[in-house]
Structure formats: structure tokens, C-alpha cells
Short mmCIF file of C-alpha atoms in Angstrom, two decimals:
data_model
loop_
_atom_site.label_atom_id
_atom_site.label_comp_id
_atom_site.label_asym_id
_atom_site.label_seq_id
_atom_site.Cartn_x
_atom_site.Cartn_y
_atom_site.Cartn_z
CA UNK X 1 -6.77 -67.38 -93.47
CA UNK X 2 -10.05 -68.76 -94.74
CA UNK X 3 -10.75 -69.63 -98.36
CA UNK X 4 -14.53 -69.62 -97.86
CA UNK X 5 -15.70 -67.29 -95.05
CA UNK X 6 -19.40 -67.88 -95.83
CA UNK X 7 -18.99 -71.66 -95.42
CA UNK X 8 -17.22 -70.95 -92.11
CA UNK X 9 -20.18 -68.81 -91.01
CA UNK X 10 -22.72 -71.48 -91.94
CA UNK X 11 -20.66 -74.18 -90.19
CA UNK X 12 -20.45 -72.08 -87.02
CA UNK X 13 -24.24 -71.57 -87.15
CA UNK X 14 -24.85 -75.29 -87.71
CA UNK X 15 -22.53 -76.34 -84.88
CA UNK X 16 -23.85 -73.80 -82.36
CA UNK X 17 -27.43 -74.75 -83.22
CA UNK X 18 -26.69 -78.45 -82.79
CA UNK X 19 -25.03 -77.79 -79.42
CA UNK X 20 -28.04 -75.63 -78.38
CA UNK X 21 -25.94 -72.52 -77.76
CA UNK X 22 -27.73 -69.19 -77.31
CA UNK X 23 -25.39 -67.22 -79.57
CA UNK X 24 -22.58 -67.61 -82.06
CA UNK X 25 -19.75 -65.17 -82.83
CA UNK X 26 -17.62 -64.79 -85.97
CA UNK X 27 -15.59 -62.17 -87.86
CA UNK X 28 -17.94 -60.00 -89.89
CA UNK X 29 -18.25 -58.89 -93.50
CA UNK X 30 -21.02 -57.18 -95.45
CA UNK X 31 -22.06 -60.47 -97.08
CA UNK X 32 -22.27 -62.23 -93.70
CA UNK X 33 -24.33 -59.34 -92.29
CA UNK X 34 -26.74 -59.59 -95.24
CA UNK X 35 -27.10 -63.35 -94.75
CA UNK X 36 -27.79 -62.77 -91.04
CA UNK X 37 -30.38 -60.10 -91.96
CA UNK X 38 -32.21 -62.56 -94.21
CA UNK X 39 -32.07 -65.28 -91.54
CA UNK X 40 -33.68 -62.83 -89.11
CA UNK X 41 -36.34 -61.70 -91.61
CA UNK X 42 -37.23 -65.31 -92.40
CA UNK X 43 -37.49 -66.16 -88.68
CA UNK X 44 -34.56 -68.59 -88.38
CA UNK X 45 -32.60 -66.53 -85.83
CA UNK X 46 -33.68 -64.14 -83.07
CA UNK X 47 -31.37 -61.22 -83.81
CA UNK X 48 -27.88 -60.23 -84.91
CA UNK X 49 -25.50 -57.44 -83.96
CA UNK X 50 -22.08 -56.21 -85.05
CA UNK X 51 -19.75 -55.35 -82.16
CA UNK X 52 -16.17 -54.10 -81.90
CA UNK X 53 -14.38 -56.11 -79.22
CA UNK X 54 -11.40 -54.69 -77.35
CA UNK X 55 -8.05 -55.84 -78.64
CA UNK X 56 -9.38 -57.24 -81.92
CA UNK X 57 -8.64 -55.46 -85.21
CA UNK X 58 -11.91 -56.62 -86.80
CA UNK X 59 -15.59 -56.34 -85.90
CA UNK X 60 -17.51 -59.39 -84.70
CA UNK X 61 -20.90 -60.57 -85.90
CA UNK X 62 -22.97 -61.97 -83.02
CA UNK X 63 -26.04 -64.01 -83.97
CA UNK X 64 -28.63 -64.91 -81.31
CA UNK X 65 -30.10 -68.31 -82.13
CA UNK X 66 -33.81 -69.05 -81.89
CA UNK X 67 -35.45 -72.08 -80.29
CA UNK X 68 -39.01 -73.23 -79.64
CA UNK X 69 -40.79 -73.43 -76.30
CA UNK X 70 -39.26 -76.76 -75.31
CA UNK X 71 -35.85 -75.92 -76.79
CA UNK X 72 -36.60 -77.47 -80.20
CA UNK X 73 -34.53 -76.04 -83.04
CA UNK X 74 -36.06 -73.51 -85.44
CA UNK X 75 -33.05 -73.75 -87.79
CA UNK X 76 -33.03 -77.40 -88.91
CA UNK X 77 -30.39 -77.33 -91.62
CA UNK X 78 -28.02 -75.13 -93.62
CA UNK X 79 -26.20 -76.10 -96.81
CA UNK X 80 -23.62 -74.13 -98.80
CA UNK X 81 -24.38 -74.38 -102.53
CA UNK X 82 -22.03 -72.10 -104.48
CA UNK X 83 -18.42 -72.66 -103.45
CA UNK X 84 -15.17 -70.93 -104.44
CA UNK X 85 -14.20 -73.90 -106.62
CA UNK X 86 -17.60 -74.19 -108.29
CA UNK X 87 -19.96 -71.26 -108.50
CA UNK X 88 -23.65 -72.05 -109.02
CA UNK X 89 -25.89 -69.50 -110.72
CA UNK X 90 -29.65 -69.51 -111.24
CA UNK X 91 -31.48 -67.62 -113.95
CA UNK X 92 -34.74 -65.80 -113.29
CA UNK X 93 -36.77 -68.68 -114.76
CA UNK X 94 -34.80 -71.46 -112.97
CA UNK X 95 -34.73 -70.29 -109.34
CA UNK X 96 -34.25 -73.05 -106.73
CA UNK X 97 -36.96 -74.24 -104.34
CA UNK X 98 -35.93 -75.71 -100.99
CA UNK X 99 -38.09 -78.56 -99.63
CA UNK X 100 -40.93 -77.64 -101.98
CA UNK X 101 -41.09 -74.07 -100.72
CA UNK X 102 -40.75 -74.88 -97.01
CA UNK X 103 -37.11 -73.75 -96.88
CA UNK X 104 -35.30 -70.67 -98.12
CA UNK X 105 -32.68 -70.24 -100.84
CA UNK X 106 -30.41 -67.21 -100.37
CA UNK X 107 -29.10 -65.59 -103.57
CA UNK X 108 -26.58 -62.86 -104.30
CA UNK X 109 -28.05 -60.72 -107.08
CA UNK X 110 -27.47 -57.35 -108.70
CA UNK X 111 -30.16 -56.06 -106.30
CA UNK X 112 -28.27 -57.32 -103.24
CA UNK X 113 -28.61 -60.49 -101.18
CA UNK X 114 -32.21 -61.73 -101.38
CA UNK X 115 -34.29 -64.88 -100.98
CA UNK X 116 -35.43 -66.87 -104.00
CA UNK X 117 -39.02 -65.69 -103.40
CA UNK X 118 -37.92 -62.05 -103.61
CA UNK X 119 -35.81 -62.77 -106.70
CA UNK X 120 -38.80 -64.45 -108.35
CA UNK X 121 -41.04 -61.49 -107.53
CA UNK X 122 -38.49 -59.00 -108.93
CA UNK X 123 -37.66 -61.19 -111.94
CA UNK X 124 -33.91 -61.49 -111.31
CA UNK X 125 -31.40 -64.32 -111.00
CA UNK X 126 -28.00 -64.61 -109.35
CA UNK X 127 -25.51 -66.76 -107.47
CA UNK X 128 -27.08 -69.31 -105.12
CA UNK X 129 -25.26 -68.84 -101.81
CA UNK X 130 -26.99 -71.39 -99.58
CA UNK X 131 -30.15 -73.29 -98.67
CA UNK X 132 -31.73 -72.90 -95.21
CA UNK X 133 -34.53 -74.99 -93.76
#
């Protein structure tokens, strides 16, 4: 049993990226799928799919990692911000910026899981899930 499945997802991504793997697999949830969708939209990963493997009672999220021409990493770093023991929230006028706008902050809002740029445009705040750069 995991106490923080999102932190497990980000750690699997970080480790697979550091080891230059082509893909990473993990148990899925709607929140993990939304985070993967944002990572794809922002250009950090190539693609993601949800598959049902034989013999497993749960579906698996498969994320295809993205690299440059000479195998340089596109995804440089991932950091979990809001944790089960300490939730971090950001109001609409205090949204986080990652590396001066070069990175992406992923938020869980009343409008779904969005980036900080989208939240700023829509004028909403929420829980800061993680930073990606």
C-alpha cells in the first residue's frame, strides 16, 4: 500500500528518465492520467497510454519518455510540492512560477488538473501538486 501514489509516480518518472529508459509503467488513477496528460501537452513526455495487463486487477499507465537527438533529457527535474502530511495551496494572486517561467507548476483546481499558466489565465487557485522543469 502506498501513502502517496503521486510521489511514487514522480519518483518512477525521475528514475526511468535518469536511467534513460524508453518507457515507465505504474498503476493508474485519474489524477495520474491527468498529470501525464499535462506532461504530454507541455512537451516533457512523448505519449501515455492506459492498458489492462493480463492477470492484473488494475490498469497500468504507460508513459513513453522523450529525449533529444543525442539522447539528452527533455525532462530535467520533477519535485513533489503538496504532500499528504502538508498540503500546499496557492491562491489566484499567488500562483507559483518555476525557474522564472521556464518550468511548469501543476495544480489541482476546481476546474481540474491544470498548469499554473492556465490557472492564471482562468483566475483560479488550487493545490500545488508538483513542479516540472
